[in-house]
Coordinates of C-alpha atoms and ligand atoms in Angstrom, one line a residue:
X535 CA 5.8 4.6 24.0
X536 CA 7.7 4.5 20.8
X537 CA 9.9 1.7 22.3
X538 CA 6.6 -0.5 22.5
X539 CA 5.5 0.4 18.6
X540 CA 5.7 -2.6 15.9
X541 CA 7.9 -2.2 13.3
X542 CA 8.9 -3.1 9.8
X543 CA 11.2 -6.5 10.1
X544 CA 12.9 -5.7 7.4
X545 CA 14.1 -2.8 4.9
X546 CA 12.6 -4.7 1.7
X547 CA 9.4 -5.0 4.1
X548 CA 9.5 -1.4 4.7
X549 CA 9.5 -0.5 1.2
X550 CA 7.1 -2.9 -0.3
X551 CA 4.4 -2.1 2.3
X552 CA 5.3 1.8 1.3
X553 CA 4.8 1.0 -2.1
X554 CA 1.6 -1.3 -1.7
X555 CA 0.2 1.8 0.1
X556 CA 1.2 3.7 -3.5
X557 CA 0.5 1.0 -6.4
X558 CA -2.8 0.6 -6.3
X559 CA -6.0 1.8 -8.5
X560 CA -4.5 4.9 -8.5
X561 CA -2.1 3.5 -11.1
X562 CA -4.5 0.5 -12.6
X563 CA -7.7 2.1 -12.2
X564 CA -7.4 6.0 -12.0
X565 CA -4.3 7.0 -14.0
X566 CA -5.6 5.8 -17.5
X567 CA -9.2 7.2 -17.1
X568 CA -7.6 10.3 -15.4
X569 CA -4.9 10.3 -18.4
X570 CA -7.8 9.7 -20.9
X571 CA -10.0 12.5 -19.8
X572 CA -7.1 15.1 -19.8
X573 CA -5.5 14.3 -23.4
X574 CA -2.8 11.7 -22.9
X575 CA 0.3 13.4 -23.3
X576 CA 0.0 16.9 -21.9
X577 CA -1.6 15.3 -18.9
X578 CA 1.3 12.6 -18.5
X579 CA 4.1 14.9 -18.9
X580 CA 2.7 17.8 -15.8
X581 CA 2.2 14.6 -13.6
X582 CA 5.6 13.4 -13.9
X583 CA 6.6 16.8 -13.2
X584 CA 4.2 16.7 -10.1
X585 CA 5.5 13.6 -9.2
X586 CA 9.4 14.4 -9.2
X587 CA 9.4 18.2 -8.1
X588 CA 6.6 18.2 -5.7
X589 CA 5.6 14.3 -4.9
X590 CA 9.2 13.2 -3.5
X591 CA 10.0 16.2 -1.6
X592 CA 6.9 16.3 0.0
X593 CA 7.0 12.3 0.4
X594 CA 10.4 13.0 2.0
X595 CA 8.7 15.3 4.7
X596 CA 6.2 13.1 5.8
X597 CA 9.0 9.9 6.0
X598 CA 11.0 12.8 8.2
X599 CA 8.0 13.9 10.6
X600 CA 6.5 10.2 11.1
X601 CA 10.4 8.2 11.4
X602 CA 11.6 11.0 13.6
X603 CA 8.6 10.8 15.7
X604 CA 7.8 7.3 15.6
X605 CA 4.1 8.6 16.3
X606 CA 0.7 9.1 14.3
X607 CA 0.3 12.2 12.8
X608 CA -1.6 14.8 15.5
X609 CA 1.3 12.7 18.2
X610 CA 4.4 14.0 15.8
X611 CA 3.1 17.3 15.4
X612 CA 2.3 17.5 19.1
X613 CA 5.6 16.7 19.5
X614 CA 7.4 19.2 17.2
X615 CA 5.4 22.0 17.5
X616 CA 4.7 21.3 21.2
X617 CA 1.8 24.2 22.8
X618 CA 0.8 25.1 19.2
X619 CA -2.6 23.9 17.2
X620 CA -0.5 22.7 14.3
X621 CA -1.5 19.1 15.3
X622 CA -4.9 20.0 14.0
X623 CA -3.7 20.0 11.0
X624 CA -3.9 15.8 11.1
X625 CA -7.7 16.1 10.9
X626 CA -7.4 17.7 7.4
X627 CA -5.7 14.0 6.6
X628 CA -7.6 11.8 8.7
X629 CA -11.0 13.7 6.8
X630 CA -9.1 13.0 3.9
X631 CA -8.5 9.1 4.2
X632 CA -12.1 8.7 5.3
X633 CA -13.1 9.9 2.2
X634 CA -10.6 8.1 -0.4
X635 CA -11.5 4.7 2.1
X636 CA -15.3 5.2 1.4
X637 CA -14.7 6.0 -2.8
X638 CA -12.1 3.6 -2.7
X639 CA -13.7 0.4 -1.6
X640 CA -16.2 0.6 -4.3
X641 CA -14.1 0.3 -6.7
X642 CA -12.4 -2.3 -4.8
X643 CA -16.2 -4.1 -4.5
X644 CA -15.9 -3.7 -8.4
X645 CA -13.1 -6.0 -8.1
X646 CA -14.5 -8.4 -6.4
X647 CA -17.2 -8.5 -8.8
X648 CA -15.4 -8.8 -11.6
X649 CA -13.2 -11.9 -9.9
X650 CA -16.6 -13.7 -8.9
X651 CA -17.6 -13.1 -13.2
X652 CA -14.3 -14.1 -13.9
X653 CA -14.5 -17.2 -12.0
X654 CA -17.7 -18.5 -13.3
X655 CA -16.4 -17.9 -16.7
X656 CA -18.6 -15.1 -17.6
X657 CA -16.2 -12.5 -18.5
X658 CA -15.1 -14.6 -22.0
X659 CA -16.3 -14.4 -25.2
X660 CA -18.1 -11.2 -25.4
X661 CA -18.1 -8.6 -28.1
X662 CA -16.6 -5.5 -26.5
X663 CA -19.9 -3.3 -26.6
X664 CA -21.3 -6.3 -24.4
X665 CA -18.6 -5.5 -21.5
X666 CA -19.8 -2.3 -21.8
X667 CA -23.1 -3.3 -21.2
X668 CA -22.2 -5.6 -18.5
X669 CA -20.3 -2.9 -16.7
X670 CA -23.3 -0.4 -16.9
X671 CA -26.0 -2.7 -16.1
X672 CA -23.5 -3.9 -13.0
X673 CA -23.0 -0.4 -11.2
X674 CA -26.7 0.4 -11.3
X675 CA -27.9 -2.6 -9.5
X676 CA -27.8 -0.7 -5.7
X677 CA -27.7 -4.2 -3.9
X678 CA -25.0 -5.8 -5.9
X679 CA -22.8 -3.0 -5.8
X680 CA -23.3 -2.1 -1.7
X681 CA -23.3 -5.6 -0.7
X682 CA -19.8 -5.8 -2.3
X683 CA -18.4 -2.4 -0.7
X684 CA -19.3 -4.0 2.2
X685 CA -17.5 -7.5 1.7
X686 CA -14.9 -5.5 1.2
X687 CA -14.5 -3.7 3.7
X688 CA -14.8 -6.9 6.3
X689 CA -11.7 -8.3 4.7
X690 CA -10.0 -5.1 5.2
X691 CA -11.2 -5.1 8.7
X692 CA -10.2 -8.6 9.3
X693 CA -6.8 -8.2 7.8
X694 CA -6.4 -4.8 9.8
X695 CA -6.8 -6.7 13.0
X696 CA -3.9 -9.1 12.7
X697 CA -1.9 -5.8 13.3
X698 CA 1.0 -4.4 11.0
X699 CA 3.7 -6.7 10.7
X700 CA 1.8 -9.9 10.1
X701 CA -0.9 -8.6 7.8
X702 CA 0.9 -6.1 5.8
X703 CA 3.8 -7.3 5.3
X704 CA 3.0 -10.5 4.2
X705 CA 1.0 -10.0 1.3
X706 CA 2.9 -6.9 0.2
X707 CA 6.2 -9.0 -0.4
X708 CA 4.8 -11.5 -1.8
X709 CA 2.1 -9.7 -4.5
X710 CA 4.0 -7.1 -6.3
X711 CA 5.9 -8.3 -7.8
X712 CA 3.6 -10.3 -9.7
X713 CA 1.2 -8.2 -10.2
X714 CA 4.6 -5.9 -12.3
X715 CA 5.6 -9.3 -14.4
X716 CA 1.2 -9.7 -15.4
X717 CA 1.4 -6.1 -16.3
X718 CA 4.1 -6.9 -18.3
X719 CA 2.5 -9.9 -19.9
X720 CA -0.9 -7.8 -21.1
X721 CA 1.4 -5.4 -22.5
X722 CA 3.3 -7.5 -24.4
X723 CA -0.3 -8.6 -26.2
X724 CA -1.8 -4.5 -26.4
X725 CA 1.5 -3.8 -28.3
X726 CA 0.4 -6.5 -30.5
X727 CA -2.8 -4.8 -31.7
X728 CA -3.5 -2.4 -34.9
X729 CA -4.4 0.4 -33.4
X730 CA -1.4 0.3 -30.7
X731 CA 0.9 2.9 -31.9
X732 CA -2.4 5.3 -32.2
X733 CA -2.3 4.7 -28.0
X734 CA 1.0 5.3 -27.7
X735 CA 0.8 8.8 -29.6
X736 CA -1.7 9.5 -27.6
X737 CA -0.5 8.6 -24.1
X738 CA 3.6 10.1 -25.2
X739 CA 3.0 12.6 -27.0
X740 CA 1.3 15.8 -25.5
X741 CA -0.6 17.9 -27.5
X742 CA -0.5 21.1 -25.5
X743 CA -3.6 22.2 -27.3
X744 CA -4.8 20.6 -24.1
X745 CA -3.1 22.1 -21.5
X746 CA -5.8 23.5 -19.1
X747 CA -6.0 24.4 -15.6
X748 CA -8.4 21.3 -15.3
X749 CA -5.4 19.3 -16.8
X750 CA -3.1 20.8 -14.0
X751 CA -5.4 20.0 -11.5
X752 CA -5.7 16.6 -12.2
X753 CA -1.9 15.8 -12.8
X754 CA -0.7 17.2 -9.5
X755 CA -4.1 15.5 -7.8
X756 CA -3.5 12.1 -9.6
X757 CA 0.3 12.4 -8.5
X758 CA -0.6 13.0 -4.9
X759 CA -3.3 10.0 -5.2
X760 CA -0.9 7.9 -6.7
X761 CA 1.8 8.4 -3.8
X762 CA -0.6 8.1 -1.2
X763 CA 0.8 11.8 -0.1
X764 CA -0.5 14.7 1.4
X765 CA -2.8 12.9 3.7
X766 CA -0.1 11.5 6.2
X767 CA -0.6 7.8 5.2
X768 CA 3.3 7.7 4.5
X769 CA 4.3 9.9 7.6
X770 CA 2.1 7.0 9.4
X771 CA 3.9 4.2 7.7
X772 CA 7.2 6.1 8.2
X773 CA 6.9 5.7 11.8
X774 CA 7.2 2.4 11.8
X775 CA 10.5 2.3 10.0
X776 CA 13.4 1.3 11.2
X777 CA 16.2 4.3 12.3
X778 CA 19.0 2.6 9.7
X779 CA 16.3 2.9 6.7
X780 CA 17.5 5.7 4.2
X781 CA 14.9 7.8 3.9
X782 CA 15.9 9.8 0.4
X783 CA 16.5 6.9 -1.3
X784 CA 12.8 4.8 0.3
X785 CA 11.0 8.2 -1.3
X786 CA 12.8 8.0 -4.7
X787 CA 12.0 3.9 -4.7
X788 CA 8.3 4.4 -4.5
X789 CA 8.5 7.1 -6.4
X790 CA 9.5 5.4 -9.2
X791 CA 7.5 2.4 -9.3
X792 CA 4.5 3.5 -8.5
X793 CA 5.0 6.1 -11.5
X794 CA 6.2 3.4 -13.5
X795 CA 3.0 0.8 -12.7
X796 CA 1.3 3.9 -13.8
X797 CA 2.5 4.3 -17.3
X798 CA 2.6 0.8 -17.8
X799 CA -0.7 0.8 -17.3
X800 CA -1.5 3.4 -19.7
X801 CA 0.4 1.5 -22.3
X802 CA -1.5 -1.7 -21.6
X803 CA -4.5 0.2 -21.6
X804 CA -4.8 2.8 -24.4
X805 CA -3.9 0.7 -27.6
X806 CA -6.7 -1.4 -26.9
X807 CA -8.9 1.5 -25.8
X808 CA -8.1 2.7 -30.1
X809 CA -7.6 -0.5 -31.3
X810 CA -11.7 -1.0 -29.9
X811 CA -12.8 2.4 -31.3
X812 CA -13.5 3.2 -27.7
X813 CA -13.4 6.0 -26.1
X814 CA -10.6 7.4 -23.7
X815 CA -12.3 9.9 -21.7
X816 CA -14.8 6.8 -21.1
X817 CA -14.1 7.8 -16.9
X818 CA -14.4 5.4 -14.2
X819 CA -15.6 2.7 -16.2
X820 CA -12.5 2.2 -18.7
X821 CA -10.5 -0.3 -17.5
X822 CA -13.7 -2.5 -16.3
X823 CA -14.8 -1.9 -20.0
X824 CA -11.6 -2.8 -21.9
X825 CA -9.7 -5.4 -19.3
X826 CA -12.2 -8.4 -20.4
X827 CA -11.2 -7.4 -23.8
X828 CA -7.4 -8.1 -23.4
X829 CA -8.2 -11.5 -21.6
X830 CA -10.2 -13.1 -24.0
X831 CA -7.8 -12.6 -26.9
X832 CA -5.3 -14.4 -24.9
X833 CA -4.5 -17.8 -24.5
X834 CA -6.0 -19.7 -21.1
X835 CA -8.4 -16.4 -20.5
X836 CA -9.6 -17.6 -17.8
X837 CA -6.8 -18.2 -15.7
X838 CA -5.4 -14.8 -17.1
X839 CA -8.7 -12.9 -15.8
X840 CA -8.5 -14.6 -12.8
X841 CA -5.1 -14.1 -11.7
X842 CA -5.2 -10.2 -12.8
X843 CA -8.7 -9.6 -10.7
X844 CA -6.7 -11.3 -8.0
X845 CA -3.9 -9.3 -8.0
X846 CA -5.8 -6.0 -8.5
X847 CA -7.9 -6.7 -5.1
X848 CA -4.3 -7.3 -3.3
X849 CA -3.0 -4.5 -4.9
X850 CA -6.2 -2.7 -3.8
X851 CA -6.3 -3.5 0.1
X852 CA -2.4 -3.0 0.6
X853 CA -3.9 0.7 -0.2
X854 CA -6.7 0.3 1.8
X855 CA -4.9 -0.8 4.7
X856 CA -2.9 1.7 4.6
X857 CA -5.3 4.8 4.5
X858 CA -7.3 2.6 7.1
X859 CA -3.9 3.0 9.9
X860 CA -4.2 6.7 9.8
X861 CA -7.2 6.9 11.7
X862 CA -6.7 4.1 13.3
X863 CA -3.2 5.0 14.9
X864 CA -4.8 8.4 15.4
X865 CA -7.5 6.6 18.1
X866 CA -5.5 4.5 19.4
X867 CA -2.9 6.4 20.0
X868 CA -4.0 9.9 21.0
X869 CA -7.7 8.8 22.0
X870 CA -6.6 5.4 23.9
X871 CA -9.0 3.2 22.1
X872 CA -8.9 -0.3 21.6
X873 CA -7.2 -1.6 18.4
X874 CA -10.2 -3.4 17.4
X875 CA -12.4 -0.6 18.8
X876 CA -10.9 1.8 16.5
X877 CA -10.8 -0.5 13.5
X878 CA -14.4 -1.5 14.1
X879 CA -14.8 2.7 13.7
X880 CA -13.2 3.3 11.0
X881 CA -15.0 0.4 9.3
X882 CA -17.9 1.8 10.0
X883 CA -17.7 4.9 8.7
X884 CA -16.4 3.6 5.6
X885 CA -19.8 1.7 5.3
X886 CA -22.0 4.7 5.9
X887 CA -20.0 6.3 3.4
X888 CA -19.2 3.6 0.9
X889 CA -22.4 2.9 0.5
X890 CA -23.6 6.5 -0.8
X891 CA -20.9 6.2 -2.7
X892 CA -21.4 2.9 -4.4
X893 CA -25.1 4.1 -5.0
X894 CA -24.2 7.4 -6.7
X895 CA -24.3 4.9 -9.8
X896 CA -27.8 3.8 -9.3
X897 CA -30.6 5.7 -7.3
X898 CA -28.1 8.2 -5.8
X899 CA -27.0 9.2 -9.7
X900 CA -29.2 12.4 -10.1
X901 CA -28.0 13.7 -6.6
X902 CA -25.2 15.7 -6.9
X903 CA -23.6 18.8 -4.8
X904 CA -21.7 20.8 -7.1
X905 CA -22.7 18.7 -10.5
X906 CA -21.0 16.2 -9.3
X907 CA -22.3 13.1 -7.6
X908 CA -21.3 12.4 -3.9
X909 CA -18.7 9.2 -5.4
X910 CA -17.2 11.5 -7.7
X911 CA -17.3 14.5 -5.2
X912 CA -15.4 12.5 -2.6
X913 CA -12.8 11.9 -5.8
X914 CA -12.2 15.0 -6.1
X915 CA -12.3 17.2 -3.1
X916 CA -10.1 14.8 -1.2
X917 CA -7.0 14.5 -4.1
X918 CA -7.9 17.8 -5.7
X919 CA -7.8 20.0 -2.6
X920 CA -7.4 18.5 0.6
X921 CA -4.3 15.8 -0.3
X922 CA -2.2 19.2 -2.3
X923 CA -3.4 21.2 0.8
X924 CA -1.7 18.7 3.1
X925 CA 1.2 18.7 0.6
X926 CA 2.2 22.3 1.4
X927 CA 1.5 22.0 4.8
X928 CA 4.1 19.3 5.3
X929 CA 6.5 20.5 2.9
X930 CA 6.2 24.5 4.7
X931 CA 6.5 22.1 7.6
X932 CA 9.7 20.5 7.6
X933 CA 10.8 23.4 5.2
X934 CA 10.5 25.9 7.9
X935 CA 9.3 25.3 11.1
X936 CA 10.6 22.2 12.1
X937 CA 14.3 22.5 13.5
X938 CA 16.9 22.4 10.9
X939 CA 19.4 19.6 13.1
X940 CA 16.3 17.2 13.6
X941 CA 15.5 17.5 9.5
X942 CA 19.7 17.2 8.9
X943 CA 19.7 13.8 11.5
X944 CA 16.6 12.2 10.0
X945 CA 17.8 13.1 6.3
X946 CA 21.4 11.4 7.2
X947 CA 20.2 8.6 10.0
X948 CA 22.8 11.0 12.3
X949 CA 25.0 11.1 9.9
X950 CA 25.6 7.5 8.9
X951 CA 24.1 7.8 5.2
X952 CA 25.1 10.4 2.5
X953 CA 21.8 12.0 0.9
X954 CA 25.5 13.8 -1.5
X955 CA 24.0 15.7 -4.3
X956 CA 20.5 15.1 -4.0
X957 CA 20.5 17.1 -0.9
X958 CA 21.1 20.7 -2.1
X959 CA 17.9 20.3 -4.7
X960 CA 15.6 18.3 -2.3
X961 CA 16.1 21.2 0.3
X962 CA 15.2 23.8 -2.5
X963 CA 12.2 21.3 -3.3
X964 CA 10.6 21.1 0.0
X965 CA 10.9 24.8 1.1
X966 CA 10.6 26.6 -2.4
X967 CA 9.4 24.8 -5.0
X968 CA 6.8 22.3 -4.2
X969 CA 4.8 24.3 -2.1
X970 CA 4.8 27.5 -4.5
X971 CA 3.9 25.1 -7.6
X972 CA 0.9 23.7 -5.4
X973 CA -0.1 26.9 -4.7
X974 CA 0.2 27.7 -8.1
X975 CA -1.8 25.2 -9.5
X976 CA -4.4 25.8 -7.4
X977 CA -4.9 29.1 -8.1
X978 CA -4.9 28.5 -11.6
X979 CA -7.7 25.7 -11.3
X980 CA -9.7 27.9 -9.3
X981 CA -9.3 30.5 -12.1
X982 CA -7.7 32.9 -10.5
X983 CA -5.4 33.9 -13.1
X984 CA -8.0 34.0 -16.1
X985 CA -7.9 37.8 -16.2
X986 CA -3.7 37.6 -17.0
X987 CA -3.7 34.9 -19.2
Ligands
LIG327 N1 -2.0 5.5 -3.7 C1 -3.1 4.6 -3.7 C2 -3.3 4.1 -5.1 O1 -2.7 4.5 -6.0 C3 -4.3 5.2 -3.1 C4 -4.1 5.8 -1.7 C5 -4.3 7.1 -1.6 C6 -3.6 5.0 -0.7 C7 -4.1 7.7 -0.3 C8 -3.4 5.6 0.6 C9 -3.7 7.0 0.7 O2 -4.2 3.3 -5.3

C-alpha cells in the first residue's frame, strides 16, 4: 500500500505544500484580530512561546507518526498501537478539520468577494468609516455571503480532485513567495504612517496588565491554528514525504515562516489600525476593514488590491486543501471509498456547515450556543480545545508509547541526518513540556486555578 501512495517530488515541494497548509488566514486574517482582542504584546510574546516550546515538538510528532507510517491518521495509529482503540483518537482531528473547513471557507468566500470589489474598482476611494460600512452591510446579506462559501468550496473540490502532486504542489511553489515580498511592500507603506510607532508599541511591547487566562488560551489556540497542528493535517502531509526529508529541520522551517507571515502581518496591520483611530479588538472584520485602506493610499491601487485578494485566496485554499486531505485520506484509505466519492463528502459537509456559518452574520446572528454564534463557536471549540487536545495526545504519543528505536530512526532518517543538539531539548519538549504546558493552560482557561491565584 504505502509503495502505491503519491508523494512529494521534491524536498522544496515538500516544505512549501507544509507551509501553505500553515500560512494562511491564520496569519493574515486571525493573528492581528486575535492579537488585537488580547492586548498586542502580552498576547504576542505567550504565542511565540506556544509556538517554539509546544508547536514544533508537537509538529515534530505528527511529521514522525505520518512519515513513518506513510498512512492517514486512524491507518498510523492502527499500525503503532496495533489491537488498541488509540486510532479513535483520529476522529477527534477529522471532527476538528470539519469544523475549521466549514468556518474557514467563509472567510475564504470573503475573499472572493473582496477580489470581485476589487476588480470592478469598488474598493478605491472610500473614506475608511465607508469600508466599514461596506464590510458590515456585506456579511449580513445571507445570499451573497452563502453563495460565496459555496464557490469556494467547488474550487477547492475541483483542485482536490487533480490529486496531490499536481494540485498542491503547483500553486504552493509558485505563490508564496509572493504573497512574503506583497507583505513586505504594504509594510513598507504602514511604517510610513503617523500613528505607526503607536502599532508597533502596541503589537512589541506587552503590557502584562493583560495577561489573562483568556489571553493564554488564545496564544496557544492561535499557535496551533497557525501550524495547522493538533488536528493531524501535518501527520497527513508528513506521509507523503519522502524518507531522505529531515524531519527536525522541515518542523523548525514552517515553524518559522509561518510565525514570521504572522508578525509581519501584525506590523502591516496595526499602524494603520491607530493611524485610522480604529479599533484593534475590532474581531473578524479588521483586516477586511483596514486592507482597502492601505491600497488606496498607494500607487496603482487597483492592481495592488487585486494582486493581494489574489494571493490571500491562494494562500487560503493551500490551507483548505490541506485540512480537506485528512478526511479525505481517512475514506479512502480506511473506508475504501472513491477519491472523488470522498471528496464529493467532505465537500458536502463543508456546505451544510459553511453555510450556518456564513449566516451567523445575518439571520443566524441572535442564535448562539454558549453566547457565541455557531461561526464563532466552531472558531473556538476546534483551536481552543480540540486542536491543544490533539497536541498532547500526539506529543504523550510519540513521547511515550510509541517505541523509542522507531522515534530514534524517523528523527535521524536511520541514522543518516544529525538532529546534534537540538535533540536532547526536543525530547524533553515532546514528553515533558508541551504536553504539561497544554494542560496547564487549559486548566487555567477553564478557571480552575482561580481559587490559588
Ligand atoms: N494554518 C492554517 C492557517 O493559518 C489553517 C489550518 C488549520 C490549516 C488547521 C489546516 C489545518 O490559515
Amino acid at each position: 500500500m504505502s509503495n502505491e501512495r503519491a508523494q512529494f517530488v521534491t524536498r522544496i515541494g515538500a516544505i512549501a505544500a507544509t507551509v501553505g497548509s500553515a500560512v494562511g488566514l491564520g496569519n493574515i486574517w486571525r493573528f492581528p484580530y486575535e492579537a488585537g482582542k488580547n492586548g498586542g504584546g502580552a498576547f504576542l510574546l505567550i504565542y511565540i512561546g506556544c509556538v517554539l516550546l509546544v508547536g514544533i515538538p508537537v509538529v515534530v510528532s505528527e511529521f514522525i507518526i505520518g512519515r513513518g507510517t506513510h498512512k492517514n491518521v486512524a491507518g498510523a495509529l492502527k499500525q503503532l498501537a496495533p489491537g488498541t482503540k488509540w486510532h479513535w483518537m483520529s476522529y477527534m482531528g477529522i471532527l476538528a478539520s470539519l469544523m475549521i473547513l466549514s468556518f474557514y471557507s467563509v472567510v475564504c468566500g470573503w475573499i472572493i468577494e473582496y477580489l470581485f470589489q476589487a476588480v470592478s474598482g469598488n474598493l478605491s476611494g472610500h473614506s475608511a468609516q465607508d469600508y466599514t460600512n461596506m464590510f458590515n452591510a456585506f456579511v449580513a446579506n445571507p445570499w451573497r455571503t452563502v453563495m460565496w462559501t459555496v464557490l469556494f468550496l467547488c474550487i477547492n473540490f475541483l483542485v482536490l480532485r487533480r490529486g496531490i502532486k499536481k494540485g498542491i504542489e503547483k500553486v504552493a511553489n509558485f505563490m508564496m513567495p509572493v504573497l512574503f515580498v506583497i507583505l513586505l511592500v504594504f509594510i513598507a507603506y504602514a511604517l510610513t504612517l503617523p500613528g505607526a510607532t503607536k502599532g508597533l508599541k502596541f503589537l512589541f511591547f506587552p503590557d502584562f496588565s493583560h495577561l489573562s487566562p483568556k489571553v493564554a488560551i488564545g496564544a496557544m489556540g492561535q499557535a496551533f491554528f497557525s501550524l495547522s497542528v493538533g488536528l493531524s493535517c501535518l501527520l497527513t502531509y508528513a506521509s507523503y514525504f519522502k524518507d531522505s526529508d529531515s524531519l527536525a529541520k522541515n518542523a523548525t522551517i514552517v515553524a518559522v515562516l509561518d510565525t514570521l507571515v504572522a508578525i509581519l502581518s501584525g506590523i502591516m496591520i496595526f499602524p494603520v489600525v491607530f493611524s485610522f483611530g480604529m479599533e484593534p479588538e475590532a474581531g473578524p472584520k479588521l483586516v477586511f476593514e483596514i486592507l482597502p485602506n492601505i491600497f488606496q493610499q498607494l500607487p496603482c491601487a487597483y492592481l495592488w488590491s487585486v494582486m493581494f485578494f489574489l494571493l490571500l485566496f491562494f494562500a487560503s485554499i493551500t490551507s483548505t486543501i490541506s485540512m480537506s486531505e485528512i478526511s479525505i485520506t481517512f475514506m479512502v484509505e480506511e473506508h475504501q471509498l472513491s477519491r472523488k466519492k470522498a471528496t464529493l463528502l467532505n465537500t458536502g459537509i463543508g456546505i451544510a456547515f459553511g453555510t450556518l456559518c456564513a449566516l451567523s452574520f445575518s439571520v443566524l446572528s441572535d442564535f448562539t450556543i454558549f453566547g457565541k454564534t455557531i461561526f464563532d463557536l466552531f472558531d473556538f471549540v476546534s483551536s481552543n480545545i480540540l486542536l491543544p487536545l490533539g497536541g498532547v495526545f500526539f506529543a504523550w504519543f510519540v513521547g511515550w508509547y510509541v517505541d523509542k528505536k522507531f522515534v530514534d530512526n524517523e528523527l535521524t532518517n536511520h541514522g543518516t541526518t544529525k538532529v546534534s543538539i537540538w535533540r536532547r531539548p526536543l525530547f524533553f519538549c515532546i514528553r515533558y513540556f508541551a504536553p504539561i504546558a497544554i494542560i496547564i493552560i487549559f486548566l487555567y482557561g477553564l478557571g480552575l486555578f482561580d481559587t490559588f491565584l
